[in-house]
XYZ file of C-alpha atoms in Angstrom:
299
model
C -207.958 -280.740 -1.177
C -210.139 -281.075 1.949
C -210.276 -278.457 4.594
C -208.836 -279.373 8.115
C -211.542 -277.931 10.351
C -210.163 -275.121 12.854
C -206.808 -275.370 11.566
C -204.023 -272.497 11.805
C -203.361 -271.383 8.060
C -203.183 -268.169 6.518
C -206.351 -267.143 4.522
C -206.157 -265.637 0.893
C -209.598 -266.340 -0.204
C -211.813 -263.399 0.472
C -214.749 -265.735 0.871
C -212.800 -267.318 3.853
C -212.312 -264.265 5.476
C -215.297 -263.584 7.850
C -216.287 -260.530 9.309
C -213.818 -258.369 6.513
C -216.081 -257.669 3.996
C -216.546 -253.747 4.353
C -213.138 -253.823 5.138
C -211.846 -255.638 1.912
C -214.375 -253.141 0.345
C -212.879 -249.739 1.710
C -208.729 -251.275 0.330
C -210.266 -251.805 -2.910
C -210.884 -248.647 -3.236
C -207.751 -247.387 -1.426
C -205.944 -249.131 -4.108
C -207.601 -247.708 -6.840
C -207.270 -244.393 -5.370
C -203.198 -245.565 -5.203
C -203.583 -244.341 -1.523
C -200.335 -245.346 0.555
C -202.676 -246.992 3.550
C -201.484 -248.523 7.128
C -203.773 -251.545 8.346
C -203.313 -251.700 12.087
C -203.836 -254.546 14.229
C -203.041 -255.961 17.036
C -201.053 -258.972 17.168
C -203.062 -262.616 15.997
C -206.222 -260.052 15.187
C -205.609 -261.386 11.337
C -203.735 -259.084 9.323
C -201.791 -261.114 7.384
C -204.945 -262.670 6.024
C -206.412 -259.494 5.304
C -203.478 -258.486 3.184
C -203.689 -261.691 1.555
C -207.270 -261.910 0.658
C -207.296 -258.186 -0.418
C -203.917 -259.547 -2.387
C -206.394 -262.275 -4.038
C -209.402 -259.833 -4.530
C -207.534 -257.115 -6.537
C -206.045 -259.730 -8.532
C -209.777 -260.983 -9.567
C -211.375 -257.590 -9.762
C -211.798 -256.489 -13.583
C -210.002 -253.249 -14.581
C -208.589 -252.984 -11.330
C -205.946 -250.294 -11.789
C -202.950 -251.792 -9.405
C -200.477 -254.799 -9.622
C -200.822 -255.830 -6.123
C -197.877 -257.643 -4.675
C -197.270 -259.238 -1.174
C -194.013 -258.852 0.704
C -192.942 -260.422 3.882
C -189.422 -259.293 4.861
C -190.073 -260.767 8.532
C -190.512 -264.417 7.181
C -187.721 -264.118 4.427
C -185.339 -263.339 7.333
C -184.018 -260.361 5.236
C -181.412 -258.272 7.088
C -179.626 -255.177 5.661
C -181.015 -252.290 3.298
C -179.276 -253.673 0.351
C -181.170 -256.977 0.810
C -184.785 -255.535 1.206
C -184.146 -254.112 -2.241
C -183.150 -257.335 -3.700
C -185.662 -258.973 -2.111
C -188.247 -256.074 -3.093
C -186.899 -256.761 -6.577
C -187.126 -260.522 -6.636
C -190.511 -260.551 -5.279
C -191.682 -258.559 -7.959
C -189.927 -260.129 -10.477
C -190.869 -264.018 -9.173
C -194.385 -262.389 -9.711
C -194.459 -261.046 -13.118
C -192.863 -263.897 -14.285
C -195.501 -266.250 -12.810
C -197.985 -264.038 -14.070
C -196.713 -264.289 -17.865
C -195.684 -260.859 -17.756
C -192.068 -260.479 -17.598
C -190.597 -263.687 -19.156
C -187.768 -262.716 -21.143
C -184.178 -261.573 -20.413
C -183.986 -257.697 -20.301
C -181.352 -255.126 -19.336
C -181.931 -252.360 -16.631
C -179.296 -249.678 -17.074
C -176.425 -252.097 -17.598
C -177.903 -254.903 -15.206
C -178.929 -257.785 -17.603
C -181.926 -259.531 -15.464
C -182.838 -263.196 -16.331
C -186.591 -263.050 -14.850
C -187.635 -266.758 -12.935
C -190.227 -268.076 -10.539
C -187.597 -267.983 -7.393
C -186.659 -264.670 -5.886
C -183.609 -266.209 -4.158
C -182.012 -266.794 -7.729
C -182.508 -263.201 -8.643
C -181.005 -262.195 -5.027
C -178.099 -263.832 -5.690
C -177.566 -262.399 -9.317
C -177.924 -259.360 -7.987
C -175.873 -259.619 -5.144
C -172.810 -257.794 -6.182
C -174.848 -254.712 -6.632
C -173.945 -251.382 -4.582
C -176.727 -249.933 -2.694
C -177.616 -247.097 -5.053
C -177.288 -249.530 -8.060
C -179.788 -251.789 -6.877
C -182.352 -249.468 -5.638
C -181.713 -247.708 -9.079
C -182.400 -251.271 -10.862
C -185.295 -251.724 -8.571
C -186.849 -248.306 -9.609
C -186.287 -249.121 -13.459
C -188.129 -252.116 -13.331
C -191.205 -250.775 -11.442
C -191.268 -247.783 -13.726
C -191.019 -249.964 -17.074
C -193.251 -252.729 -15.434
C -196.185 -250.216 -14.596
C -195.738 -248.545 -17.976
C -196.148 -251.456 -19.586
C -199.444 -252.865 -17.625
C -200.399 -249.519 -17.175
C -201.084 -250.131 -13.742
C -199.669 -249.081 -10.607
C -197.483 -251.335 -8.487
C -198.858 -251.878 -4.970
C -196.415 -253.201 -2.389
C -198.326 -254.914 0.663
C -195.731 -254.683 3.250
C -196.822 -257.265 6.296
C -195.258 -256.616 9.467
C -193.661 -253.373 8.810
C -192.209 -253.192 12.451
C -189.370 -255.657 11.038
C -188.816 -253.967 8.269
C -188.143 -250.531 10.372
C -186.197 -252.047 13.337
C -184.429 -254.775 12.011
C -183.986 -255.169 8.015
C -183.560 -251.272 7.203
C -180.260 -250.333 8.427
C -181.778 -247.162 9.095
C -184.945 -245.212 8.635
C -183.458 -243.586 5.702
C -183.627 -246.631 3.544
C -187.429 -246.147 2.944
C -186.473 -243.152 1.223
C -186.634 -244.418 -2.088
C -190.218 -246.260 -1.455
C -191.351 -242.810 -0.254
C -190.032 -241.060 -3.572
C -191.046 -243.473 -6.095
C -194.607 -243.186 -4.300
C -195.316 -239.959 -5.312
C -193.525 -239.849 -8.719
C -195.780 -239.723 -11.813
C -194.727 -240.950 -14.784
C -195.154 -239.095 -18.311
C -198.207 -240.719 -19.286
C -199.534 -239.298 -15.961
C -199.639 -242.599 -13.922
C -198.275 -243.137 -10.653
C -196.049 -246.093 -10.851
C -195.877 -247.082 -7.321
C -197.773 -247.125 -3.892
C -197.398 -249.102 -0.963
C -199.619 -250.540 2.118
C -198.076 -251.020 5.279
C -199.968 -253.620 7.798
C -198.626 -253.820 11.460
C -199.805 -253.395 15.371
C -197.996 -249.728 15.934
C -199.771 -246.990 14.313
C -197.878 -245.575 11.374
C -197.436 -242.195 12.981
C -196.135 -243.642 16.048
C -193.648 -246.117 14.465
C -192.031 -243.153 12.103
C -191.345 -240.684 15.334
C -189.811 -243.931 17.222
C -187.847 -245.188 14.530
C -187.648 -243.130 11.349
C -187.185 -240.141 13.540
C -188.240 -237.106 11.021
C -191.085 -236.593 8.617
C -188.981 -238.406 5.561
C -191.204 -241.217 5.428
C -194.646 -239.176 6.152
C -196.447 -240.627 3.164
C -199.129 -242.425 4.432
C -202.714 -240.810 3.836
C -205.139 -243.196 4.974
C -205.334 -245.876 7.860
C -207.698 -248.795 8.158
C -208.044 -251.285 11.166
C -208.199 -254.943 11.795
C -210.604 -255.181 14.687
C -212.334 -258.219 16.436
C -215.576 -259.545 14.191
C -219.220 -259.224 15.438
C -220.723 -262.434 17.066
C -222.585 -262.956 14.156
C -219.537 -262.983 11.576
C -218.237 -265.209 14.597
C -220.892 -267.576 14.529
C -220.964 -267.909 10.612
C -217.207 -268.624 10.717
C -217.501 -271.262 13.607
C -220.359 -272.898 11.787
C -218.099 -273.085 8.401
C -215.519 -274.539 10.328
C -218.186 -277.302 12.040
C -219.854 -278.199 8.782
C -216.364 -279.630 7.890
C -216.165 -282.344 10.994
C -217.272 -285.491 9.909
C -217.649 -286.787 13.667
C -221.021 -285.861 14.613
C -220.449 -285.883 18.465
C -217.662 -283.732 18.293
C -219.386 -280.885 15.681
C -222.480 -280.965 18.208
C -220.054 -279.909 21.088
C -218.388 -277.502 18.936
C -221.465 -276.152 17.564
C -222.848 -275.756 21.481
C -219.736 -274.038 22.172
C -220.003 -271.166 19.722
C -221.152 -268.874 22.501
C -218.421 -270.061 24.935
C -215.620 -269.394 22.096
C -216.901 -265.666 21.118
C -216.767 -264.406 24.621
C -213.877 -265.842 25.748
C -211.802 -264.822 22.629
C -213.619 -261.500 22.513
C -214.373 -262.187 19.030
C -210.989 -262.676 17.408
C -210.877 -265.148 14.822
C -207.766 -266.585 15.764
C -208.299 -267.562 19.290
C -211.658 -268.263 18.870
C -211.203 -270.608 16.052
C -207.722 -271.415 16.085
C -206.946 -271.746 19.702
C -210.293 -272.578 21.306
C -211.743 -274.177 18.526
C -208.786 -276.669 18.283
C -208.700 -277.907 21.655
C -212.387 -278.626 21.652
C -211.628 -280.628 18.008
C -208.910 -282.510 19.914
C -210.208 -282.941 23.649
C -213.617 -283.022 23.325
C -213.945 -280.495 26.101
C -213.911 -276.705 26.439
C -210.672 -275.602 27.539
C -210.032 -274.004 30.846
C -208.284 -270.885 31.407
C -204.917 -271.799 32.069
C -205.063 -273.935 29.054
C -205.593 -270.545 26.663
C -203.404 -268.407 29.185
C -200.117 -268.490 26.985
C -202.170 -267.318 23.914
C -204.061 -264.943 25.280
C -201.215 -263.291 26.970
C -200.004 -262.352 23.268
C -202.832 -259.704 23.389
C -200.989 -257.799 26.450
C -197.423 -258.171 25.077
């Protein structure tokens, strides 16, 4: 499928994620270390793209010791601790089924699970379980599949502010993930670890929402920052190469310095706000056109 220039979209291919090569390399190291990691960045700085591209990279890397699963509680509109764990379990099973790892019905404790490629079906099937049972089944599945694959299951949790402030009934709902990320199987393998991505530093969110140190299991932090001018120009030229209209292509190529300066090197504001406007209108936007989007940086 042909790409649309300056399109607003989530990037999942590491080759299309300009200026993040070193960050992705550090995240691969964190994955191999089974390190619970906080990935911090302001709104629209590209955290989701980094997380999804890291997930792709880990899946493509040979001899990687983790099985990555992208988790987006906010987009799924999950509310309530029980629903969160059913969602966790459903997304994990959906991923395992799609990858051909878990394809036949199995019993975990006294709960039968029929794997499929739709987490909502699994969620519905588990809807009658109590809080303790759904969390127990989640743990059983994680530990069994981790041992089966000989890999640590890595949950890559996007928008963790939403998870703590709106999805979980309280910060205590995170306790199961905390405990699991500290466990070791009999074969010496750590069955589970997690990454948390958001705009709020972990310690600050933990103090504001969680309260105690019960969730203090994050041992590393990475930062999603604006990209350098050289990387911004590479990104911009890559988008311009997709334009068939030579006149518009020329205008956009000549606008790269303007776009970098006005966006501060943030790909979304440069490419998806300024670039899209120029492509559509053939002229540079004035400040008032970009104001609404740029105000996101300070709210």
